[in-house]
XYZ file of C-alpha atoms in Angstrom:
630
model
C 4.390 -20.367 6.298
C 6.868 -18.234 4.251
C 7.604 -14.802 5.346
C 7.650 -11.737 3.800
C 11.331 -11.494 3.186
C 11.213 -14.868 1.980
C 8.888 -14.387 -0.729
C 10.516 -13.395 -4.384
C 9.636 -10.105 -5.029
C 9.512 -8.284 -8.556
C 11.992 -5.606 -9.904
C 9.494 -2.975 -9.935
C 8.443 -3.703 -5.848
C 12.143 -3.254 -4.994
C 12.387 -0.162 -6.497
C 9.017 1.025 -4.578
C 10.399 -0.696 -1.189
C 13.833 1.245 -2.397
C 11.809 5.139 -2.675
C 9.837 4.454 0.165
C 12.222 4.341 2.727
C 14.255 6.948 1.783
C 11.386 9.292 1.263
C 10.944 8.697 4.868
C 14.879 8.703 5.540
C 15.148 12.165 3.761
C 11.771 13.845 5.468
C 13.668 12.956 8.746
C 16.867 14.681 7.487
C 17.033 16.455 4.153
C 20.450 17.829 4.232
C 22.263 14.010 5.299
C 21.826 13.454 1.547
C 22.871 16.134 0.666
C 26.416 15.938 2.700
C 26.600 12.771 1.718
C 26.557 13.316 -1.624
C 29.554 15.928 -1.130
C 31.209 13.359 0.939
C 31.246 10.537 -1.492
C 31.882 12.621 -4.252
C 35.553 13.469 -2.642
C 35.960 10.146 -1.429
C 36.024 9.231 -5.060
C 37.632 11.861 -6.261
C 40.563 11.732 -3.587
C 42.554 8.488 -5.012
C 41.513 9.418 -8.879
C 43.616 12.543 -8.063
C 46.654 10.491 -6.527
C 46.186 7.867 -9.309
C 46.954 11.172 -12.137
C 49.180 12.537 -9.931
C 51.488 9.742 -10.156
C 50.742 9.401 -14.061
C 51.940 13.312 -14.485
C 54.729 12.945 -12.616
C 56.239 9.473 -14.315
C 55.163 10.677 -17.953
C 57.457 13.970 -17.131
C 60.277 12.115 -15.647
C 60.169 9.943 -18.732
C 60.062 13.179 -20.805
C 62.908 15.342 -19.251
C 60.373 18.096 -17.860
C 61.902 20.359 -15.697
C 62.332 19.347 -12.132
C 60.935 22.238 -10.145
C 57.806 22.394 -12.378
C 56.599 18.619 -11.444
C 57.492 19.870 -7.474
C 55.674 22.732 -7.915
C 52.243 20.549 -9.561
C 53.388 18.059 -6.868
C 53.232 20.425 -3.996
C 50.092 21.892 -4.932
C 48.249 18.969 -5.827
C 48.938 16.794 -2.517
C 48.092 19.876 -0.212
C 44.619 19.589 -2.585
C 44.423 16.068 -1.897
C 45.375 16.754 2.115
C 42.816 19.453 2.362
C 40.154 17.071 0.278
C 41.140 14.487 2.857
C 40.525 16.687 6.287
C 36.822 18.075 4.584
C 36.232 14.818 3.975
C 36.736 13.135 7.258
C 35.190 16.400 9.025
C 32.156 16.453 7.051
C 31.908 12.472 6.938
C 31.888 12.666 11.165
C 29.479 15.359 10.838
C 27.080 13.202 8.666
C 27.666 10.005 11.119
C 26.312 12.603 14.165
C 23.335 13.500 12.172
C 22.461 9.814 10.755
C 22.695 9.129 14.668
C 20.164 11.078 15.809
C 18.019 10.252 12.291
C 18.124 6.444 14.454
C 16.418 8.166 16.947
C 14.041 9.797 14.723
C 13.109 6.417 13.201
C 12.317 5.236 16.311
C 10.255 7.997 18.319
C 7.938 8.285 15.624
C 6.866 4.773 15.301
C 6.804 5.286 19.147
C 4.281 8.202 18.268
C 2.431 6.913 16.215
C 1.280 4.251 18.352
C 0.074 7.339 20.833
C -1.927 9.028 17.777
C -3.307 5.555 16.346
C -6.779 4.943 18.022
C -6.589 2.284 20.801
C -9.078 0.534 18.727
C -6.702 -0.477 16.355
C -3.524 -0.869 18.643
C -5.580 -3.489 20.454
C -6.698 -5.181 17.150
C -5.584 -8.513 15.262
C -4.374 -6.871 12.602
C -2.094 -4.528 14.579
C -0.528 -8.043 15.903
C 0.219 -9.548 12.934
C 1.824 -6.300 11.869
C 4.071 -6.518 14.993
C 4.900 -9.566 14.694
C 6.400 -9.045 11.486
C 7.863 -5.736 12.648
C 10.085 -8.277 15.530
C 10.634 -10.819 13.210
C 11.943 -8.016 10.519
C 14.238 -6.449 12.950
C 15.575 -9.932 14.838
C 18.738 -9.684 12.618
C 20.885 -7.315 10.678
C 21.633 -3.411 11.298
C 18.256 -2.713 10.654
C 17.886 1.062 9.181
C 22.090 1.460 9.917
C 21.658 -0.943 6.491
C 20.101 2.712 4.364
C 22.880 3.758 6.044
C 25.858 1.741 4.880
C 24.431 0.494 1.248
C 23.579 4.519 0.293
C 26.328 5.453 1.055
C 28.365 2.825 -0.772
C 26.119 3.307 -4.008
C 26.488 7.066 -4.125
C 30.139 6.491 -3.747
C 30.634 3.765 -6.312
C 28.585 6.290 -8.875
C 31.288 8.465 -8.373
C 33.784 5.746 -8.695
C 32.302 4.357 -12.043
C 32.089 8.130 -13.301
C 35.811 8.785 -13.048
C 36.803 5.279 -13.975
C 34.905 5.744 -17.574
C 36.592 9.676 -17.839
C 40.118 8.374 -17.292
C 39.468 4.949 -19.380
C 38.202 6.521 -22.013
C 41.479 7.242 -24.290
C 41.538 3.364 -23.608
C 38.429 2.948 -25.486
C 39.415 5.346 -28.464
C 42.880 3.412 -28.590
C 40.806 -0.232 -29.202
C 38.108 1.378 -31.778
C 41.012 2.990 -33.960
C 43.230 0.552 -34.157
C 40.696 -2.629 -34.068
C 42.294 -3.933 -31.115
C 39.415 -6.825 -30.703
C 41.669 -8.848 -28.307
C 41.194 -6.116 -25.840
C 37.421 -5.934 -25.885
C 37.367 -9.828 -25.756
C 39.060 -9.505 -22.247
C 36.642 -6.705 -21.382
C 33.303 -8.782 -22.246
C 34.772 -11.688 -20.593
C 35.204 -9.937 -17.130
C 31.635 -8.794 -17.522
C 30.263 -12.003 -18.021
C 32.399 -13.173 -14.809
C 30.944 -10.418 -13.161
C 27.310 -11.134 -13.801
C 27.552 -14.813 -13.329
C 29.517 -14.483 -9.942
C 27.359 -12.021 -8.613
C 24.354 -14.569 -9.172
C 26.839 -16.799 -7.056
C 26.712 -14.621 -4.517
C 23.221 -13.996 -4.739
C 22.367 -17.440 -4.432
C 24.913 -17.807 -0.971
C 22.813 -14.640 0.220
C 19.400 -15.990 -0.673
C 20.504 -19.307 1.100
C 21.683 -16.902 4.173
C 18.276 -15.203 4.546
C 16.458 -18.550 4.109
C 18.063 -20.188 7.194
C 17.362 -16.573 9.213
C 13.964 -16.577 8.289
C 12.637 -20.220 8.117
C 12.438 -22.673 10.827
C 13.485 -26.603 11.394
C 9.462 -26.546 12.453
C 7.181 -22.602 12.978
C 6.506 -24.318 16.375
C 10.009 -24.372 17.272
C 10.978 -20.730 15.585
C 7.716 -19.570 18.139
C 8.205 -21.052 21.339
C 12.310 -21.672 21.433
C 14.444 -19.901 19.128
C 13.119 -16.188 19.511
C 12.499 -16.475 23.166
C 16.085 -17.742 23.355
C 16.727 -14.847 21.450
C 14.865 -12.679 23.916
C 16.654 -13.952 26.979
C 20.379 -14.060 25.160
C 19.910 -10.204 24.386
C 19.375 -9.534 28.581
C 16.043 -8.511 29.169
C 14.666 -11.024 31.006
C 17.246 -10.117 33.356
C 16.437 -6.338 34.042
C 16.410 -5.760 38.045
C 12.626 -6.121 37.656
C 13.169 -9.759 37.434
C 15.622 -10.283 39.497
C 13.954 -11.097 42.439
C 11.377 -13.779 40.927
C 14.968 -15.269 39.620
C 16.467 -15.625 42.924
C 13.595 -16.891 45.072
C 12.142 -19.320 42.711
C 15.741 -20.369 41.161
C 14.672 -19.952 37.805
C 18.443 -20.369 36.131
C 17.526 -24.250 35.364
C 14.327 -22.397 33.199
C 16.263 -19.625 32.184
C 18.705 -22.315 30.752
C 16.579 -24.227 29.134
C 15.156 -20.994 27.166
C 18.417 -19.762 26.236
C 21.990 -22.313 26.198
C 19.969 -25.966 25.406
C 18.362 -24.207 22.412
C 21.778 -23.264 20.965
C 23.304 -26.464 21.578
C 20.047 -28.132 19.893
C 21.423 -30.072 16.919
C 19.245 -28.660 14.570
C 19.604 -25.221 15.631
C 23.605 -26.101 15.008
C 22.203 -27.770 11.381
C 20.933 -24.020 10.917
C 24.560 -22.069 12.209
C 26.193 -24.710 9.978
C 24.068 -24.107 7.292
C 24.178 -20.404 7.350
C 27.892 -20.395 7.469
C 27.952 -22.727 4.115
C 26.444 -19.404 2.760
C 28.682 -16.881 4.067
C 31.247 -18.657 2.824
C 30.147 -18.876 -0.501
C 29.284 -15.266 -0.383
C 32.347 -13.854 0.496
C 34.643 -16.295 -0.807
C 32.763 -15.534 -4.648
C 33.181 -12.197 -3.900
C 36.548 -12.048 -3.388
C 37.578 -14.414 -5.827
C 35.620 -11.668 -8.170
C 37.545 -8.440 -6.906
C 40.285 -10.236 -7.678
C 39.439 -11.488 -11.620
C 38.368 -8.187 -11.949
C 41.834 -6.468 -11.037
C 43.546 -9.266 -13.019
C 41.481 -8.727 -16.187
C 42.061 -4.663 -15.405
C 45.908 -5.275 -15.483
C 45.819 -7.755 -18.650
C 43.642 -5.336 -20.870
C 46.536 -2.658 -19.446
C 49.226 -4.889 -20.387
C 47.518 -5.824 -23.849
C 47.404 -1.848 -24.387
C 50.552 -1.217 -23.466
C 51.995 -3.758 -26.180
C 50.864 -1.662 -28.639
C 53.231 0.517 -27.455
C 51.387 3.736 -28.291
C 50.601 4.964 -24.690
C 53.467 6.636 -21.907
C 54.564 4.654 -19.033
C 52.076 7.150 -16.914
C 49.113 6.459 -19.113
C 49.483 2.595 -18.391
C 49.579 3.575 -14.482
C 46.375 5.654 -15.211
C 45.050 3.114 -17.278
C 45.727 0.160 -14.781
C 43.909 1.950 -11.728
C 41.042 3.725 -13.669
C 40.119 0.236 -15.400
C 40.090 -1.853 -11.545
C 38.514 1.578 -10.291
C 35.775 0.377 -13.017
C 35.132 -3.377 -12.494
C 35.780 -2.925 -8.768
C 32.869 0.062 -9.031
C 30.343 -2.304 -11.082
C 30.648 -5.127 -8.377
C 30.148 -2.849 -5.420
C 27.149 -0.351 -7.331
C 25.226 -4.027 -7.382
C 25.741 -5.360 -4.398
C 25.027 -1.870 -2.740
C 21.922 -2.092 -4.676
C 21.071 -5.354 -3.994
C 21.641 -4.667 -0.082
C 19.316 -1.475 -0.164
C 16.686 -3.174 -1.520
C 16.819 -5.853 0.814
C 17.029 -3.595 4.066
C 14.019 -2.001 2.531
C 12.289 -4.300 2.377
C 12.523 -5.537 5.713
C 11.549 -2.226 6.900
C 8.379 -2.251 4.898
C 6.451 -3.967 7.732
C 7.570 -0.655 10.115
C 6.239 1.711 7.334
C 3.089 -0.238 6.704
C 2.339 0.470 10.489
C 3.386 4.207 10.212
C 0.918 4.571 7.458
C -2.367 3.114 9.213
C -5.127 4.995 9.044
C -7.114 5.982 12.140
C -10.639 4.434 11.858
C -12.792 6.395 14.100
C -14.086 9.448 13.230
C -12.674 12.545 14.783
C -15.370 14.791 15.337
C -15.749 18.424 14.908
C -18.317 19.748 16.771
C -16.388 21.784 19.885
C -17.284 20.939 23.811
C -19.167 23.069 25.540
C -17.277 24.344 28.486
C -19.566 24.271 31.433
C -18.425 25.343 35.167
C -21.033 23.795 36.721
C -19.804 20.249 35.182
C -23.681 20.022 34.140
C -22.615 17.062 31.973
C -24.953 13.905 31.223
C -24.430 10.815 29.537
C -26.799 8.077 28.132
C -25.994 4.433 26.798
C -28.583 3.813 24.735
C -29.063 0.112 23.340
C -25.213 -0.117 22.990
C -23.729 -3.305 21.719
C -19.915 -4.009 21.563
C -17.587 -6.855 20.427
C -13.778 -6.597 20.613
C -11.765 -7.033 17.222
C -11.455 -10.688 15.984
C -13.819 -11.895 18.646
C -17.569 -13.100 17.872
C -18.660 -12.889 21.525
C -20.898 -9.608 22.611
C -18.442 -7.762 25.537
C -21.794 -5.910 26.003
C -25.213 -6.361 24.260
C -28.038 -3.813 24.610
C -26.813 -1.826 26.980
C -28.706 0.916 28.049
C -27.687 3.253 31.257
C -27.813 7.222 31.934
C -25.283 8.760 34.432
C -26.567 11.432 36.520
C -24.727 14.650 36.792
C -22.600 14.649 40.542
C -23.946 10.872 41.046
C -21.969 8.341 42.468
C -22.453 4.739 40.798
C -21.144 1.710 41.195
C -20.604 -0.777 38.872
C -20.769 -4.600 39.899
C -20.270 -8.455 38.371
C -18.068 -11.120 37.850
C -14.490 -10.687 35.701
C -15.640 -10.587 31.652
C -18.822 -8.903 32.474
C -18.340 -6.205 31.119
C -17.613 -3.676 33.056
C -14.264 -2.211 32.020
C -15.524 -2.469 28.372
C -18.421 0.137 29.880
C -15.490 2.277 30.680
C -13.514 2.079 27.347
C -16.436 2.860 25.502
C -17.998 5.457 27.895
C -13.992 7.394 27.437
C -14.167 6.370 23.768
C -11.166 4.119 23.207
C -13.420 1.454 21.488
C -17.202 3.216 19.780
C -19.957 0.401 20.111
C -21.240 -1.554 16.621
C -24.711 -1.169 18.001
C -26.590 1.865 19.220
C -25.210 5.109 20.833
C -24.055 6.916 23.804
C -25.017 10.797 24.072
C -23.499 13.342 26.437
C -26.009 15.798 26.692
C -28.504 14.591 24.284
C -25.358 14.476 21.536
C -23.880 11.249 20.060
C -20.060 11.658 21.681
C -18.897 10.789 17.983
C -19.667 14.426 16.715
C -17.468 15.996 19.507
C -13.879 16.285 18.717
C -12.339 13.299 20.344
C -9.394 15.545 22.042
C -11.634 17.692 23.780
C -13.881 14.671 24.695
C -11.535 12.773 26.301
C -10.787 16.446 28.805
C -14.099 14.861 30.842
C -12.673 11.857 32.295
C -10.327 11.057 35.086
C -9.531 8.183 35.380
C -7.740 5.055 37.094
C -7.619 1.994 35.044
C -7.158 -1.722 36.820
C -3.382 -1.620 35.111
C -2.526 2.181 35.212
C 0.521 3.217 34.657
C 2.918 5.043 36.527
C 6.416 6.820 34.420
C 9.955 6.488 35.689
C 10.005 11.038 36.036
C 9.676 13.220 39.363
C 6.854 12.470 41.208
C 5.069 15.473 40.117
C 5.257 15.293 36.822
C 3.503 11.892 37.540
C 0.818 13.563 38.742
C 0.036 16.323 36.889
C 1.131 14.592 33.653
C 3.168 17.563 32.824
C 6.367 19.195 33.397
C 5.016 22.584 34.325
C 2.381 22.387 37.543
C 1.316 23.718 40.411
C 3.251 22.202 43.153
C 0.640 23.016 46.099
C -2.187 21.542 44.185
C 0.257 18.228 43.030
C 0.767 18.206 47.159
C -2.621 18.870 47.945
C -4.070 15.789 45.523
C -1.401 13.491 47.061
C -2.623 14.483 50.371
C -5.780 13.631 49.776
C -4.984 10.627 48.102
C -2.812 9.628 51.581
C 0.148 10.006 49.917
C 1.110 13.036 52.305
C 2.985 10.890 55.097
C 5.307 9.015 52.138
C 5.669 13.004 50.280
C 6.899 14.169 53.330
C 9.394 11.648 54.041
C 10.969 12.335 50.281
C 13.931 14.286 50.884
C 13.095 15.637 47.081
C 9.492 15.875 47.676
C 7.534 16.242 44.616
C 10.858 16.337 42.716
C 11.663 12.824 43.655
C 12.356 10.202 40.794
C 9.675 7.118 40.588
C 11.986 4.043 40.011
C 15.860 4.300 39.174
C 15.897 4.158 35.283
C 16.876 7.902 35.186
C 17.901 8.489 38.706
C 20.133 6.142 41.153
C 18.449 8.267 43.949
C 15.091 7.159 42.249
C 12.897 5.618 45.207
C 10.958 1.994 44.523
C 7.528 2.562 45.588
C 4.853 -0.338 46.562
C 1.615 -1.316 45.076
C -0.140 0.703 47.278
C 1.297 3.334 46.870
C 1.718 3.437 43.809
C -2.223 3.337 43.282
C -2.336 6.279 45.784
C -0.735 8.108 43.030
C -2.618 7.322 40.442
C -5.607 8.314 42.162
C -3.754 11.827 42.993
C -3.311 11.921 39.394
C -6.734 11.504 38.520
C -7.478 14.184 41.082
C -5.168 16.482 39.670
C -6.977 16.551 36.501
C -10.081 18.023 38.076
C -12.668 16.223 34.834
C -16.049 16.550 35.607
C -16.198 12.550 36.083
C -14.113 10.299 37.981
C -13.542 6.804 37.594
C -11.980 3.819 39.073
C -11.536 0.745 37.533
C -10.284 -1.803 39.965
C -7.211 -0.336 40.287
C -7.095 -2.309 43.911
C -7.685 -5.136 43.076
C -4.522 -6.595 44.387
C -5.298 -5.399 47.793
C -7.222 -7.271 50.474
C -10.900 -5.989 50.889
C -10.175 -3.936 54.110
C -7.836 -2.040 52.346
C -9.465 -1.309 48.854
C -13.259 -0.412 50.788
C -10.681 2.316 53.038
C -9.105 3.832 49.439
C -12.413 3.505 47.742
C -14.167 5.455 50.841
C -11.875 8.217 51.495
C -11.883 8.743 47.357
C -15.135 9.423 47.343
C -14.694 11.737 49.715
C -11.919 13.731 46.911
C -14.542 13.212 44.359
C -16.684 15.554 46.036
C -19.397 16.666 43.701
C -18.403 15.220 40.619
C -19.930 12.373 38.957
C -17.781 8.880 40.040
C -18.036 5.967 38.736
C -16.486 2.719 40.939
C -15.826 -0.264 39.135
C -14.942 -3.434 41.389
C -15.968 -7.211 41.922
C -16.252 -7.048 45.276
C -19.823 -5.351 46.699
C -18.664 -4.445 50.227
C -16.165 -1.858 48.232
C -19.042 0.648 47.105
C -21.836 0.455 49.568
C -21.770 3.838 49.727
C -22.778 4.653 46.282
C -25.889 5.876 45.769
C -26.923 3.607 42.775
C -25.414 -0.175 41.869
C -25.961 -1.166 38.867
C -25.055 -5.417 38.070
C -23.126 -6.496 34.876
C -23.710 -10.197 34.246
C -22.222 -11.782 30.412
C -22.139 -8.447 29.361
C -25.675 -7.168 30.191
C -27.156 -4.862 32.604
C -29.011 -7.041 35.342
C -30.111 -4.753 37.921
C -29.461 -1.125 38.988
C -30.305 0.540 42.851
C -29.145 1.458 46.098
C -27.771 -1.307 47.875
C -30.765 -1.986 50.186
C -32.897 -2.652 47.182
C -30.197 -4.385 45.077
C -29.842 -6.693 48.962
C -33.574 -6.824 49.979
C -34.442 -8.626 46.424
C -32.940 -12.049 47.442
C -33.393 -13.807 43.762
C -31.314 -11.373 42.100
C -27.477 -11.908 41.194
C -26.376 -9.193 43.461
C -27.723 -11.267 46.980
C -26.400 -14.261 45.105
C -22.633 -12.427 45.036
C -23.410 -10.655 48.390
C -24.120 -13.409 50.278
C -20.852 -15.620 48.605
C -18.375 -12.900 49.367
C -19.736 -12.519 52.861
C -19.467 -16.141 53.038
C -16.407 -16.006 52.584
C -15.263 -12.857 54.458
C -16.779 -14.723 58.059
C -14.960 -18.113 56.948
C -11.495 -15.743 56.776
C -12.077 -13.990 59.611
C -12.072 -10.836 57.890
C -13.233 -7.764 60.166
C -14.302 -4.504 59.333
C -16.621 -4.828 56.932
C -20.316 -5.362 57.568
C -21.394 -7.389 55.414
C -24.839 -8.875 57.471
């Protein structure tokens, strides 16, 4: 399948790839073009200056001027050209600073945009395909240093071309008044050279980008060469890895991934082929600098025949016509390598310009201190993006204010799509969920999303001080963040920090950062979720990795935090939430059964005694003590 930067594009599309990006490039940094405007403009100007310099000086040697005159237009001009020189090179490392942290720019908002975009979409096919293309767009070249380089060469080659055609133009008065045809021959012959060459090189550069882009087979572009790619660049082999690398001995795998796919002889076919290109490209494009600067000094030599210019005008003449043909090249080839770094950031600005699909809301919370709050799923149906299978299908439930329910079933039942929907990352096709008797749609989402707490199956934890962690902020209270991780049995671990609550999680911004466990890490989370102090509470597995014992303790002595809020417990095994006063059973997406546990137990045809007496099956054939399961 051809991809996007394979596919011929017209004229007027490069032009609209062209404006697009630097709309974006200049809302990130208005005055860079600016400078760089200023910057180019003496970069042109400085050798142009030299170039008449020199000119002045051998026309008035050749003409007797007096001696201390051309010092004196000497002296002043190369301080000019000195001080041209050091605003130049000050102003051109200011601009390089600023385009720097205009990278960084780029990058943090894509980065925020995927926190605005609704979760919906991030998790949708269409925001995969779009990713794709964003990694296979920005595999190879500078990326956005590309605006960088080609602007600035354009803007400078303007300049170039500008004072080329003012110093060249007695040139052109000399061949119209005395019909010096031989002259313009040479000049429409270097143009043609010029055009046809840089076809050439477009041709070389199309034949480049083809071998980047296509594959021998797309199997062997999917699975081989970017994974290769992956692994060559290192970060496979980030410390997180490093211990599945040692213990299972993973080089011969790692090997196969990364050296045997660039010694694969077609993968070599591809180098080999590429290289064919870049030769042709830069061997074209030197071969044209050069015709160019040859036909500049013939059409100077044919002018200076006629023996009506000075010695200095020739010199003039000489470097203002290779200023021009040397300015033509460049002004299309910067243009032609805009357009193409343009377009291979169009697939970044298509994402930055997706539009959120849920509605917002506007109708304001109502702030309640009693945490009277109430929700209802009523006949709610729900299919993820691109699938055709029902996640959950007429689902009706109502949570009551300061219960504590626990949600049951087998993994794909459903139950962490409950939880999604219930916190409003995904709204269901069918039916409606109310909080209070309102559809949660007409709330603003911001403030909707202030009820929940909660701990999702893969939660995540940040590499900052452990209280920011918790409190998900850099300002907090640092008795309550102690007081959640207390209750969350974090206190013995917090108290053994020599940093305390200012300790680093992990070592990617701290060497003194400690490496927590899984367990700990979960006791966190669940401090976190504390901290928040919503009116509802839920856990979503987030123990499942732990052995029964050990998740029924965390989900016991959390219930005991929860207090008088409403909690919901999501987990697969039964034993974990016999405390709750209501069950309800998920089963392929539907809601079975709902009760305490000694009605759910006592009703020995239902799914619930079927997965009650399995697991406690299987606890007695472990040997697993501690939880009554009889």
């Amino acid at each position: 399948m051809e991809t996007e930067l394979l596919r011929k594009l017209p004229l007027k599309q490069h032009v609209k790839n062209i404006k697009k990006i630097l709309k974006l490039v200049y809302k990130l940094d208005s005055k860079y073009f600016k400078v760089t405007v200023l910057v180019q403009m003496m970069s042109a100007v400085q050798p142009y200056l030299a170039l008449i310099l020199s000119a002045y000086v051998l026309d008035g040697l050749s003409e007797g001027k007096d001696f201390s005159q051309l010092m004196t237009v000497v002296s002043i001009s190369l301080i000019t050209i000195l001080l041209i020189h050091y605003l130049r090179y000050a102003m051109n490392e200011w601009m390089n600073a600023r385009w720097q942290n205009t990278l960084r720019m780029y990058g943090c908002i894509t980065q925020i945009r995927i926190l605005d975009l609704d979760f919906s979409r991030i998790d949708s096919p269409e925001m995969k395909e779009i990713q794709d293309r964003i990694r296979s767009d920005n595999q190879w070249g500078p990326g956005l240093n590309g605006i960088y380089w080609h602007l600035n060469n354009l803007v400078l080659q303007c300049f170039r071309l500008v004072g080329a055609i003012i110093l060249a133009a007695p040139v052109a008065g000399y061949m119209v008044e005395g019909g010096h045809y031989e002259i313009l021959a040479v000049f429409g012959v270097l143009v043609i050279i010029i055009a046809v060459g840089q076809h050439i090189v477009a041709l070389c550069r199309k034949k480049v980008h083809y071998h980047q882009f296509s594959t021998i087979r797309e199997e062997e572009k999917e699975e081989r060469y970017c994974f290769s790619w992956e692994f060559a660049n290192n970060e496979a082999f980030a410390y997180q890895y490093g211990k599945d690398i040692r213990i299972y001995h993973s080089y011969d795998l790692l090997k196969r991934w990364t050296t045997e796919v660039f010694g694969h002889s077609a993968f070599r076919r591809r180098i080999l082929d590429m290289s064919k290109g870049w030769a042709g490209e830069f061997g074209f494009s030197g071969m044209l600098s050069s015709a160019a600067s040859g036909g500049a000094y013939l059409m100077v030599a044919l002018v200076a025949l006629g023996g009506t210019v000075t010695v200095g005008s020739v010199l003039q003449l000489a470097g203002a016509l290779s200023g021009l043909f040397s300015a033509l090249y460049e002004i299309v080839n910067a243009v032609s390598g805009l357009a193409q770094t343009a377009r291979q950031q169009m697939s970044t600005l298509e994402f930055l310009e997706l539009e959120d699909e849920m509605y917002k809301g506007k109708l304001p919370m109502e702030k309640r201190s009693d945490g009277q709050y109430q929700v209802e799923f009523r006949n709610v149906s729900f299919k993820y993006p691109g699938t055709e299978n029902w996640a959950l299908k007429d689902f009706s439930l109502k949570l009551t204010v300061g219960e504590k329910l626990a949600i049951v079933g087998m993994n794909g039942s459903g139950k962490t799509t409950m939880i999604k929907l219930l916190c409003r990352l995904y709204d269901p096709q069918e039916g409606e969920i109310l909080l209070n008797g309102v559809d949660i749609r007409k709330f603003k989402q911001d403030e909707y999303c202030r009820l929940f707490s909660v701990v999702f199956q893969d939660y995540t934890l940040f590499p900052f001080p452990l209280g920011e962690n918790v409190a998900v902020s850099e300002e907090y209270e640092m008795g309550k963040v102690e007081q959640c991780l207390e209750d969350a049995d974090f206190g013995e671990r917090l108290r053994n920090l020599e940093k305390g609550v200012n300790t680093y999680l992990y070592k990617d911004y701290d060497d003194n950062g400690v490496e927590i466990s899984g367990g700990e890490a979960q006791k966190i989370a669940i401090a976190r979720a504390v901290y928040k102090d919503a009116p509802f509470i839920l856990l979503d597995e987030p123990t499942a990795a732990l052995d029964p014992l050990a998740e029924y303790e965390i989900y016991t002595n959390f219930d005991r935090i929860a207090g008088e809020k409403t909690a919901i417990y999501i987990s697969h095994r039964l034993s974990s939430c016999r405390f709750c006063e209501k069950i309800a059973v998920f089963h392929e997406g539907r809601l079975l059964q709902l009760g305490s546990h000694e009605e759910l137990v006592a009703d020995k045809s239902g799914k619930y005694y079927e997965m009650w007496a399995a697991q406690a099956q299987y606890y007695r054939e472990k040997g697993i003590e501690g939880l009554a399961l009889d």
